[in-house]
Amino acid sequence: MQAMLSTRSGPRRRALVAAAATAALTLGCASLPTARADGDDDPGLARFYDQKISWSKCDVDGVPDDLQCGRVSVPLDYARPGSGSLDLALARYRATGDKRGSVVLNFGGPGGAGVPELAYGGKPFMELTDGYDVVSFDPRGVGRSSPVSCGDEEQGGLSALDDDDALGDPATVLARLREAAAACVRNSGPVLPHIGTVNAARDLDVLRSALGDKKLNYLGFSYGTRLCAVYAAQFPGKVGRVVLDGVDTLTEPLTEQGVAGARGQQTALDDFVDWCVRDIACPFGHDARTAREAVVRLVWSLDENPLPSDYGDDFTGQDLVAALGQGLYSKELWPSLERALALLVEDGDASGVMAFATGGMAFPALPAGRPGTAEPSPLVEPEDVPLDNLPAALMAINCADDPDRPTAEQITGDLQRLRAAYEEASPVFGRYRLSEVLLCYGRPKGTDFIREEVKDVDTPRMLLVGTRGDPATPYRWTEETAERLGDSAVVLDNKGDGHTGYGSSKCVHRKIDDFLLYGSLPPDGSSCGAEETD
C-alpha cells in the first residue's frame, strides 16, 4: 500500500521553497464562503449539482482493468458561480455487492492527487466494494485538476534556506521569497486565489450530488481529515458514515505544526536507523549513534555539493530530506528506502531516493467530455502535471487555511530563535520545516473559518482514528479535534506506529470497514493494541 501523504511533506526542496513563494503572493484572494452552505438549493449552483458523471475505462497501461475514470465540474469561484468553472479528475472501483452508494477517499496532502493513489494503491480498499463504489479525486489545484505550480525558473528565493549567510540576514530571505513569488503567479493560473480547504469542501458536496448520494460517506487520511471536518461544519445535514484516520489539527498555527512535524519525523528517522543498523546492507554502518550522525553529514554534504540529476536542478541535501520524509511514513517502505539510500551513498545515484520524493507514479488518462457546464478549465494531460505541483499546492492550501500573517518585523526578530528551536527538534528536518515560518509571509490573510467555525458539529457520529506513534499527525491532535467537533466524535486509539492506521493495523482496518459497511461503531475511547499491527 502506498504511504499516505503527510500533511506537510513535499517532493523536492527546489519545488518546496518555490511553493513557499506561493505564500508570498501580493494578489488579493477571492472572498471565501464562511457560512454553512446548502449548495443544492442554490439556483446559481444548480447546473453543477444536477450533472451526471460519465464513467469509462481508464486509458493507461498498468492500471487495473476494473478502474474507471471520469470528471466533475465545479465553480471556480463559489461567490460568482457563473464566472467560470474547472474540472476535477475522478476514479472509481464499482461496487461488487449490494450497492448502498459511494465512499469517497482522500489520501492526504494537502496537494495529494487521489486518482493515481487509487489507481496504484487501491488494493487495501477493495473490501469496501462489498457495499460501495470506491471513489477518489484530484482536488482543485492538484494533479490533473488545474494544477498550481511555481515553475522551473531559477529564482534567488529558491535557495534562501540552504544558505547560512542568508539565514543570518532575514531581510535577504524575505527579498528572495518576493523574487520567487512572481514565478508562482505566472505558473499557477486562475485557480490560485480560489484554492483552499473551504472551497475544496464545497467541491466535495458537488461531487456527492453528482455521484447520486444524499449523504457523503467518506474515508480521509491526514489532511483528508481536515477536509472532511470542514465539510461537516458546512454541510452537517449531508454527513453519512465518515472516518478520519491520522487526524489533522484544526487550531495550531503553521509555526507550531512545523516544530511538531520536525520532532515527529526525527523520531521516525531514529526508529528507521535503529532498524537499518541491524541489517548487513545498511549504508550507514551498524552502530545507531554513528549512523544518525552519518545521515546528518550526508544532508550537509549534499547541500554543499549537490549531485547532478536528470530533472534540471541538482539533487541537494534538502531534496534528500524531502525524500526521507516520504519514506518514513510506513514501515512497509523501509526496505525500499534502505536500498535507495545505499544506492545514493555507495554509487552516488540519487534516482532511488528521488522516486520517493516524487511518488514514483504516473497519472491515468481520463475520458474525453466535459459534463455539467460549458467551457470549464479542462483536465491537463498526465505528462503536463508540474513536477512541483504537490508542494506548490500544499503550501498554497495551508496558507489559504491559516489566518496568521507574521510581519517582516516579526520574522526578522524571531528567525534565529525559531531556527534554533527547529534544529533542536530535528537536526535533519529542522531547516526544511523552518521554511514554514515564511510560507505565508506577504499573502493576504487566510480564512479563519476553520479555527472559528469548525466545532460542535451537528452530524451523525464520526469515527476518528489516532495512532500513538504517528510521525506526522500527533495523537494529541486526534484528542483535540475530537473535543472541537463535539459529541459527534468517536475516538479509536491505535497503539501502533506509522502515519495513519488503516494500512498498518488489521484491528483498525477491520473496525473502519465494519463502520463504513455495517454502521458498527466501536465504543468511544476503545483501542487497537500495538501487537495487532503488521
Coordinates of C-alpha atoms in Angstrom, one line a residue:
M1 CA 0.0 0.0 0.0
Q2 CA 1.3 3.5 -0.8
A3 CA 2.1 5.6 2.2
M4 CA -0.5 8.2 3.0
L5 CA 0.8 11.6 2.1
S6 CA 1.8 13.7 5.0
T7 CA 0.1 17.0 5.8
R8 CA 3.4 18.7 5.4
S9 CA 5.8 16.9 3.1
G10 CA 6.8 17.7 -0.5
P11 CA 8.8 16.1 -3.3
R12 CA 11.7 18.4 -3.8
R13 CA 13.5 21.3 -2.0
R14 CA 13.5 23.4 -5.1
A15 CA 9.8 22.9 -5.5
L16 CA 9.0 23.3 -1.8
V17 CA 10.6 26.6 -1.5
A18 CA 9.1 27.7 -4.8
A19 CA 5.8 26.7 -3.2
A20 CA 6.7 28.7 -0.2
A21 CA 6.8 31.7 -2.5
T22 CA 3.2 31.0 -3.4
A23 CA 2.6 32.2 0.2
A24 CA 4.3 35.5 -0.6
L25 CA 1.8 36.5 -3.3
T26 CA 0.6 40.1 -3.3
L27 CA -2.6 39.2 -5.1
G28 CA -5.9 39.7 -3.4
C29 CA -7.7 36.5 -2.5
A30 CA -11.3 36.0 -3.5
S31 CA -13.6 36.1 -0.6
L32 CA -14.2 32.6 0.8
P33 CA -17.6 31.3 1.9
T34 CA -17.7 31.3 5.6
A35 CA -21.3 30.2 6.4
R36 CA -23.0 26.9 6.2
A37 CA -24.0 26.3 2.6
D38 CA -26.9 24.5 1.1
G39 CA -25.4 24.3 -2.3
D40 CA -28.0 22.0 -3.9
D41 CA -30.7 24.6 -3.0
D42 CA -28.8 27.5 -4.6
P43 CA -30.2 28.2 -8.1
G44 CA -26.8 29.6 -9.2
L45 CA -25.2 26.2 -8.5
A46 CA -28.0 24.0 -9.9
R47 CA -26.1 23.2 -13.1
F48 CA -23.2 21.8 -11.0
Y49 CA -25.4 19.9 -8.6
D50 CA -27.5 18.4 -11.4
Q51 CA -24.7 17.0 -13.5
K52 CA -24.1 13.3 -14.0
I53 CA -20.7 11.7 -14.3
S54 CA -19.8 9.7 -17.4
W55 CA -17.5 6.9 -16.4
S56 CA -15.3 4.8 -18.7
K57 CA -12.2 2.6 -18.6
C58 CA -9.0 4.5 -17.7
D59 CA -6.7 4.6 -20.7
V60 CA -3.3 3.8 -19.2
D61 CA -1.0 0.8 -19.0
G62 CA -0.6 -0.8 -15.6
V63 CA -4.0 0.3 -14.2
P64 CA -6.4 -2.4 -13.1
D65 CA -8.9 -3.2 -15.8
D66 CA -11.9 -2.5 -13.5
L67 CA -10.8 1.0 -12.6
Q68 CA -13.0 3.6 -14.2
C69 CA -12.2 7.3 -14.7
G70 CA -14.4 10.4 -15.0
R71 CA -14.7 14.1 -14.3
V72 CA -16.9 16.5 -12.5
S73 CA -17.2 20.3 -13.0
V74 CA -17.2 22.8 -10.1
P75 CA -17.3 26.6 -9.9
L76 CA -14.0 28.4 -10.0
D77 CA -15.5 30.9 -7.5
Y78 CA -18.5 29.9 -5.4
A79 CA -19.3 33.6 -4.8
R80 CA -19.7 34.0 -8.6
P81 CA -20.6 30.6 -9.9
G82 CA -21.3 31.9 -13.4
S83 CA -17.8 33.4 -13.8
G84 CA -16.0 30.2 -14.7
S85 CA -15.5 26.5 -13.8
L86 CA -12.9 23.8 -13.6
D87 CA -12.9 20.0 -14.0
L88 CA -11.9 17.7 -11.2
A89 CA -10.3 14.3 -12.2
L90 CA -12.1 11.2 -10.7
A91 CA -11.5 7.5 -10.5
R92 CA -13.6 4.7 -9.0
Y93 CA -13.9 0.9 -8.5
R94 CA -17.5 -0.1 -8.9
A95 CA -19.4 -1.9 -6.1
T96 CA -19.4 -5.7 -6.4
G97 CA -22.0 -6.3 -3.7
D98 CA -25.3 -4.7 -2.9
K99 CA -24.6 -1.1 -3.5
R100 CA -25.5 1.5 -0.8
G101 CA -23.8 4.4 -2.6
S102 CA -20.3 5.6 -2.8
V103 CA -17.5 6.1 -0.4
V104 CA -15.1 8.9 -1.2
L105 CA -11.4 8.6 -0.3
N106 CA -8.9 11.4 0.3
F107 CA -5.4 10.2 0.8
G108 CA -3.9 13.3 2.3
G109 CA -1.6 16.1 1.4
P110 CA -2.7 18.8 1.0
G111 CA -1.6 18.5 -2.5
G112 CA -2.0 14.8 -2.9
A113 CA -3.7 13.5 -6.1
G114 CA -6.3 10.9 -5.3
V115 CA -6.6 9.4 -8.8
P116 CA -3.1 7.9 -9.0
E117 CA -3.3 6.8 -5.4
L118 CA -6.4 4.9 -6.0
A119 CA -5.1 3.5 -9.3
Y120 CA -1.8 2.2 -8.0
G121 CA -2.6 1.7 -4.3
G122 CA -6.3 0.8 -4.2
K123 CA -6.0 -2.9 -3.2
P124 CA -6.5 -2.4 0.6
F125 CA -9.9 -0.7 -0.1
M126 CA -11.4 -3.5 -2.2
E127 CA -13.4 -4.9 0.7
L128 CA -15.4 -1.7 0.7
T129 CA -16.7 -2.5 -2.8
D130 CA -19.0 -5.0 -1.0
G131 CA -21.3 -2.0 -0.4
Y132 CA -19.9 1.0 -2.2
D133 CA -18.4 2.4 -5.3
V134 CA -14.9 3.4 -4.1
V135 CA -14.1 6.9 -5.5
S136 CA -11.2 9.3 -5.2
F137 CA -10.4 12.6 -6.9
D138 CA -7.7 15.2 -7.6
P139 CA -8.8 18.3 -5.6
R140 CA -8.7 21.7 -7.2
G141 CA -5.2 22.9 -7.9
V142 CA -3.9 19.3 -7.6
G143 CA -2.8 16.7 -10.1
R144 CA -4.9 17.0 -13.3
S145 CA -7.4 19.4 -11.8
S146 CA -6.0 22.8 -12.8
P147 CA -2.6 22.2 -11.0
V148 CA -0.8 25.0 -9.4
S149 CA 2.9 25.4 -9.9
C150 CA 5.8 27.8 -9.2
G151 CA 7.5 26.9 -12.5
D152 CA 11.0 25.8 -13.4
E153 CA 12.7 29.2 -13.5
E154 CA 15.8 29.7 -11.4
Q155 CA 14.9 32.2 -8.7
G156 CA 17.0 33.7 -6.0
G157 CA 14.4 32.7 -3.4
L158 CA 14.7 29.0 -4.1
S159 CA 17.9 28.6 -2.1
A160 CA 17.0 31.0 0.7
L161 CA 17.1 28.4 3.5
D162 CA 20.1 26.5 2.2
D163 CA 22.4 29.4 2.8
D164 CA 23.8 30.0 6.3
D165 CA 24.7 33.6 5.3
A166 CA 21.2 34.3 4.1
L167 CA 19.7 32.8 7.3
G168 CA 21.8 35.3 9.2
D169 CA 20.1 38.1 7.3
P170 CA 16.3 37.7 7.4
A171 CA 15.8 40.7 5.1
T172 CA 17.7 38.7 2.4
V173 CA 15.4 35.7 2.9
L174 CA 12.3 37.9 2.6
A175 CA 13.6 39.6 -0.5
R176 CA 14.4 36.2 -2.2
L177 CA 10.9 35.0 -1.4
R178 CA 9.4 38.0 -3.1
E179 CA 11.5 37.4 -6.2
A180 CA 10.2 33.8 -6.4
A181 CA 6.5 34.9 -5.8
A182 CA 6.2 36.2 -9.4
A183 CA 7.0 32.8 -10.8
C184 CA 4.2 31.2 -8.7
V185 CA 1.7 33.8 -10.1
R186 CA 2.9 33.2 -13.7
N187 CA 2.6 29.4 -13.5
S188 CA -0.5 28.7 -11.3
G189 CA -3.3 30.2 -13.3
P190 CA -6.7 31.5 -12.2
V191 CA -7.3 28.7 -9.6
L192 CA -4.7 30.0 -7.2
P193 CA -6.9 32.7 -5.5
H194 CA -9.6 30.1 -5.1
I195 CA -7.6 27.3 -3.6
G196 CA -8.0 26.1 0.0
T197 CA -10.0 23.7 2.1
V198 CA -13.2 25.7 2.4
N199 CA -13.6 25.7 -1.4
A200 CA -12.4 22.1 -1.7
A201 CA -15.1 21.1 0.8
R202 CA -17.8 22.7 -1.3
D203 CA -16.4 20.8 -4.3
L204 CA -16.8 17.6 -2.2
D205 CA -20.5 18.4 -1.9
V206 CA -20.9 18.9 -5.6
L207 CA -19.2 15.5 -6.1
R208 CA -21.5 13.9 -3.6
S209 CA -24.5 15.1 -5.6
A210 CA -23.0 14.1 -8.9
L211 CA -22.5 10.6 -7.5
G212 CA -26.2 10.4 -6.8
D213 CA -25.7 10.2 -3.0
K214 CA -27.9 12.0 -0.5
K215 CA -25.2 11.7 2.2
L216 CA -21.4 11.8 2.0
N217 CA -19.7 8.5 3.0
Y218 CA -16.0 9.3 3.4
L219 CA -12.7 7.9 4.5
G220 CA -10.0 10.5 4.8
F221 CA -6.3 10.3 5.9
S222 CA -4.1 13.0 7.3
Y223 CA -5.0 16.3 5.6
G224 CA -8.1 14.5 4.3
T225 CA -9.4 14.6 7.9
R226 CA -9.2 18.4 7.9
L227 CA -11.1 18.5 4.6
C228 CA -14.0 16.4 5.9
A229 CA -14.1 18.3 9.3
V230 CA -14.7 21.5 7.2
Y231 CA -17.3 19.7 5.1
A232 CA -19.1 18.6 8.3
A233 CA -19.2 22.2 9.5
Q234 CA -20.5 23.5 6.1
F235 CA -22.9 20.6 5.3
P236 CA -23.9 18.9 8.6
G237 CA -27.1 17.6 7.1
K238 CA -25.2 15.8 4.3
V239 CA -22.8 13.8 6.5
G240 CA -23.2 10.0 6.2
R241 CA -20.6 7.5 7.5
V242 CA -17.4 9.3 8.0
V243 CA -13.9 8.1 9.1
L244 CA -11.0 10.4 9.9
D245 CA -7.7 8.5 10.2
G246 CA -4.5 10.3 11.2
V247 CA -6.4 13.4 12.4
D248 CA -5.1 16.8 11.5
T249 CA -5.1 19.8 13.7
L250 CA -7.8 22.5 13.3
T251 CA -6.3 25.0 15.7
E252 CA -2.5 25.1 15.7
P253 CA -0.7 27.7 13.6
L254 CA 1.8 26.7 11.0
T255 CA 4.8 27.6 13.2
E256 CA 3.7 25.1 15.9
Q257 CA 2.7 22.5 13.3
G258 CA 6.2 22.7 11.8
V259 CA 8.0 22.1 15.1
A260 CA 5.7 19.2 15.9
G261 CA 6.3 17.8 12.5
A262 CA 10.0 18.1 12.7
R263 CA 10.1 16.4 16.1
G264 CA 7.8 13.5 14.9
Q265 CA 9.9 13.0 11.7
Q266 CA 13.1 12.9 13.7
T267 CA 11.6 10.2 15.9
A268 CA 10.6 8.2 12.8
L269 CA 14.1 8.6 11.4
D270 CA 15.7 7.4 14.6
D271 CA 13.4 4.3 14.5
F272 CA 14.4 3.7 10.9
V273 CA 18.1 3.9 11.8
D274 CA 17.7 1.5 14.7
W275 CA 16.1 -0.9 12.2
C276 CA 18.6 -0.3 9.5
V277 CA 21.7 -0.9 11.6
R278 CA 20.6 -4.4 12.3
D279 CA 20.8 -5.2 8.6
I280 CA 24.1 -6.1 7.0
A281 CA 23.1 -3.9 4.0
C282 CA 22.6 -0.7 6.0
P283 CA 24.7 2.0 4.2
F284 CA 25.3 3.9 7.5
G285 CA 27.1 1.1 9.4
H286 CA 25.9 -0.9 12.3
D287 CA 26.1 1.5 15.3
A288 CA 22.9 3.6 15.7
R289 CA 24.7 6.7 17.1
T290 CA 27.2 6.9 14.4
A291 CA 24.6 6.1 11.8
R292 CA 22.4 9.0 12.9
E293 CA 25.5 11.3 12.6
A294 CA 26.2 9.9 9.1
V295 CA 22.7 10.9 8.0
V296 CA 23.2 14.4 9.2
R297 CA 26.6 14.6 7.4
L298 CA 25.1 13.3 4.2
V299 CA 22.4 16.0 4.2
W300 CA 25.1 18.7 4.9
S301 CA 27.4 17.3 2.2
L302 CA 24.7 17.3 -0.5
D303 CA 23.7 20.9 0.4
E304 CA 27.4 21.9 -0.1
N305 CA 27.9 19.7 -3.2
P306 CA 24.7 18.7 -4.9
L307 CA 24.6 15.8 -7.3
P308 CA 23.7 16.4 -11.0
S309 CA 20.2 15.0 -11.8
D310 CA 18.1 14.4 -14.9
Y311 CA 15.4 16.8 -13.7
G312 CA 17.2 20.1 -14.4
D313 CA 18.2 21.1 -10.9
D314 CA 20.9 19.3 -8.9
F315 CA 19.9 17.0 -6.1
T316 CA 20.6 18.7 -2.7
G317 CA 20.5 17.7 0.9
Q318 CA 17.1 19.3 1.2
D319 CA 15.9 17.1 -1.6
L320 CA 17.1 14.1 0.4
V321 CA 15.2 15.4 3.5
A322 CA 12.0 15.6 1.4
A323 CA 12.5 12.0 0.2
L324 CA 13.2 10.8 3.7
G325 CA 10.0 12.4 4.9
Q326 CA 8.0 10.4 2.4
G327 CA 9.9 7.1 3.0
L328 CA 9.4 7.2 6.8
Y329 CA 5.6 7.3 6.9
S330 CA 5.2 3.5 6.7
K331 CA 7.5 0.7 7.9
E332 CA 6.5 -1.2 4.7
L333 CA 8.6 1.3 2.8
W334 CA 11.7 1.0 4.9
P335 CA 13.4 -1.8 3.0
S336 CA 13.0 0.1 -0.3
L337 CA 14.2 3.3 1.4
E338 CA 17.3 1.4 2.7
R339 CA 18.1 0.2 -0.8
A340 CA 17.6 3.7 -2.3
L341 CA 19.9 5.2 0.3
A342 CA 22.5 2.6 -0.3
L343 CA 22.5 3.4 -4.0
L344 CA 23.0 7.1 -3.1
V345 CA 25.7 6.5 -0.5
E346 CA 27.7 3.8 -2.4
D347 CA 27.2 4.8 -6.0
G348 CA 26.3 8.5 -5.9
D349 CA 23.0 7.6 -7.6
A350 CA 20.0 9.7 -6.4
S351 CA 17.4 8.1 -8.6
G352 CA 16.1 5.8 -5.9
V353 CA 15.5 8.5 -3.3
M354 CA 14.1 10.8 -5.9
A355 CA 11.4 8.2 -6.6
F356 CA 10.3 8.5 -3.0
A357 CA 10.2 12.3 -3.4
T358 CA 8.1 12.3 -6.5
G359 CA 5.8 9.4 -5.5
G360 CA 7.1 7.3 -8.5
M361 CA 3.8 7.0 -10.3
A362 CA 2.0 8.4 -13.3
F363 CA -1.5 9.7 -13.7
P364 CA -4.1 7.7 -15.6
A365 CA -5.6 9.4 -18.6
L366 CA -9.3 10.2 -18.3
P367 CA -12.1 10.0 -20.9
A368 CA -13.0 13.0 -23.1
G369 CA -16.0 15.1 -22.3
R370 CA -17.0 17.9 -20.0
P371 CA -20.2 17.1 -18.1
G372 CA -22.4 19.7 -16.4
T373 CA -21.2 23.1 -17.6
A374 CA -19.8 24.8 -20.7
E375 CA -16.2 25.7 -21.1
P376 CA -14.6 24.6 -17.8
S377 CA -10.9 24.6 -17.3
P378 CA -10.1 21.2 -18.8
L379 CA -8.0 18.5 -17.2
V380 CA -4.4 18.7 -18.0
E381 CA -2.6 15.8 -19.7
P382 CA -0.8 13.4 -17.4
E383 CA 2.6 14.4 -18.7
D384 CA 1.8 18.1 -18.2
V385 CA 1.3 17.9 -14.4
P386 CA 4.1 20.1 -13.0
L387 CA 6.8 18.3 -11.1
D388 CA 6.4 20.8 -8.2
N389 CA 2.6 20.5 -8.1
L390 CA 2.4 18.6 -4.8
P391 CA 4.5 21.1 -2.7
A392 CA 3.1 24.1 -4.6
A393 CA -0.5 23.0 -3.8
L394 CA 0.5 22.0 -0.2
M395 CA 1.8 25.4 0.6
A396 CA -1.0 27.4 -1.2
I397 CA -3.7 25.4 0.6
N398 CA -2.0 25.6 4.0
C399 CA -1.7 29.4 3.7
A400 CA -5.3 29.8 2.5
D401 CA -6.4 27.8 5.6
D402 CA -4.3 29.8 8.1
P403 CA -5.2 33.3 9.1
D404 CA -1.8 34.1 10.8
R405 CA 0.4 36.5 8.8
P406 CA 3.7 37.4 10.5
T407 CA 5.1 40.8 9.6
A408 CA 8.5 41.4 8.3
E409 CA 9.5 42.8 11.7
Q410 CA 8.3 39.7 13.5
I411 CA 10.2 37.4 11.1
T412 CA 13.3 39.5 11.4
G413 CA 13.1 39.4 15.2
D414 CA 12.2 35.7 15.5
L415 CA 14.1 33.9 12.8
Q416 CA 17.2 33.0 14.7
R417 CA 15.2 31.9 17.7
L418 CA 12.9 29.8 15.6
R419 CA 15.9 28.3 13.6
A420 CA 17.4 27.1 16.9
A421 CA 14.0 25.6 18.0
Y422 CA 13.5 23.8 14.7
E423 CA 17.0 22.4 14.6
E424 CA 16.7 21.3 18.2
A425 CA 13.5 19.5 17.3
S426 CA 15.4 17.8 14.4
P427 CA 18.9 18.2 13.1
V428 CA 17.8 16.6 9.8
F429 CA 14.3 18.0 9.2
G430 CA 14.5 21.3 11.2
R431 CA 15.8 23.6 8.4
Y432 CA 13.4 22.1 5.9
R433 CA 10.4 22.7 8.2
L434 CA 11.7 26.1 9.2
S435 CA 10.6 27.3 5.7
E436 CA 7.0 27.1 7.0
V437 CA 7.7 30.2 9.2
L438 CA 8.0 32.2 5.9
L439 CA 5.4 30.4 3.8
C440 CA 2.5 32.8 4.2
Y441 CA 4.5 36.0 4.5
G442 CA 3.0 38.7 2.3
R443 CA 0.0 36.7 1.3
P444 CA -3.5 38.1 2.1
K445 CA -5.0 36.8 5.3
G446 CA -6.3 33.3 5.1
T447 CA -9.7 32.2 6.2
D448 CA -10.5 32.0 9.9
F449 CA -13.4 29.6 9.2
I450 CA -11.5 26.5 10.2
R451 CA -10.4 27.8 13.6
E452 CA -13.6 29.7 14.4
E453 CA -16.4 27.7 12.9
V454 CA -15.3 24.1 12.7
K455 CA -16.5 23.0 16.1
D456 CA -19.6 21.4 17.8
V457 CA -20.8 20.0 14.5
D458 CA -24.4 18.7 14.4
T459 CA -23.8 15.5 12.5
P460 CA -24.1 11.7 12.9
R461 CA -21.3 10.1 14.8
M462 CA -17.9 10.1 13.1
L463 CA -15.0 7.7 13.7
L464 CA -11.7 9.4 14.5
V465 CA -8.5 7.2 14.5
G466 CA -5.3 8.4 16.1
T467 CA -2.1 6.4 16.1
R468 CA 0.2 6.8 19.1
G469 CA 3.4 6.6 17.1
D470 CA 2.3 8.7 14.1
P471 CA 5.2 10.9 12.9
A472 CA 3.0 13.4 11.0
T473 CA -0.2 13.8 12.9
P474 CA 0.5 13.5 16.7
Y475 CA -2.1 11.6 18.7
R476 CA -2.9 14.7 20.7
W477 CA -4.3 16.2 17.5
T478 CA -6.9 13.4 17.5
E479 CA -8.0 14.2 21.1
E480 CA -8.0 18.0 20.4
T481 CA -10.0 17.7 17.2
A482 CA -12.5 15.3 18.8
E483 CA -13.1 17.8 21.6
R484 CA -13.6 20.5 18.9
L485 CA -16.0 18.5 16.9
G486 CA -18.1 17.7 20.0
D487 CA -20.4 14.8 20.7
S488 CA -20.3 13.5 17.1
A489 CA -16.7 12.4 17.5
V490 CA -15.9 8.8 18.5
V491 CA -12.2 8.1 19.1
L492 CA -10.3 4.9 18.3
D493 CA -6.9 4.8 19.9
N494 CA -4.4 2.9 17.8
K495 CA -1.4 2.0 19.9
G496 CA 0.9 1.3 17.0
D497 CA 3.3 3.2 14.9
G498 CA 3.3 4.9 11.5
H499 CA 1.3 7.5 9.8
T500 CA -2.4 6.5 9.9
G501 CA -3.7 3.1 11.0
Y502 CA -5.8 1.7 8.2
G503 CA -2.9 0.4 6.1
S504 CA -0.8 -0.9 9.0
S505 CA -3.2 -2.3 11.7
K506 CA -5.5 -5.2 11.0
C507 CA -7.6 -4.1 14.0
V508 CA -8.0 -0.6 12.7
H509 CA -8.7 -1.8 9.2
R510 CA -11.5 -4.1 10.5
K511 CA -13.1 -1.5 12.7
I512 CA -13.2 1.1 9.9
D513 CA -14.6 -1.4 7.4
D514 CA -17.3 -2.5 9.9
F515 CA -18.4 1.0 10.4
L516 CA -18.5 2.0 6.8
L517 CA -20.1 -1.2 5.6
Y518 CA -22.4 -2.0 8.5
G519 CA -22.6 1.1 10.7
S520 CA -21.0 -0.7 13.6
L521 CA -19.0 1.9 15.7
P522 CA -16.5 0.9 18.4
P523 CA -17.1 2.5 21.8
D524 CA -15.6 5.9 22.2
G525 CA -12.1 5.6 23.7
S526 CA -11.6 2.0 22.7
S527 CA -8.2 0.9 21.3
C528 CA -6.3 -1.4 19.0
G529 CA -3.2 -2.8 20.5
A530 CA 0.3 -2.5 19.1
E531 CA 0.6 -6.3 18.9
E532 CA -2.1 -6.2 16.2
T533 CA -0.1 -4.0 13.9
D534 CA 1.6 -5.7 11.0

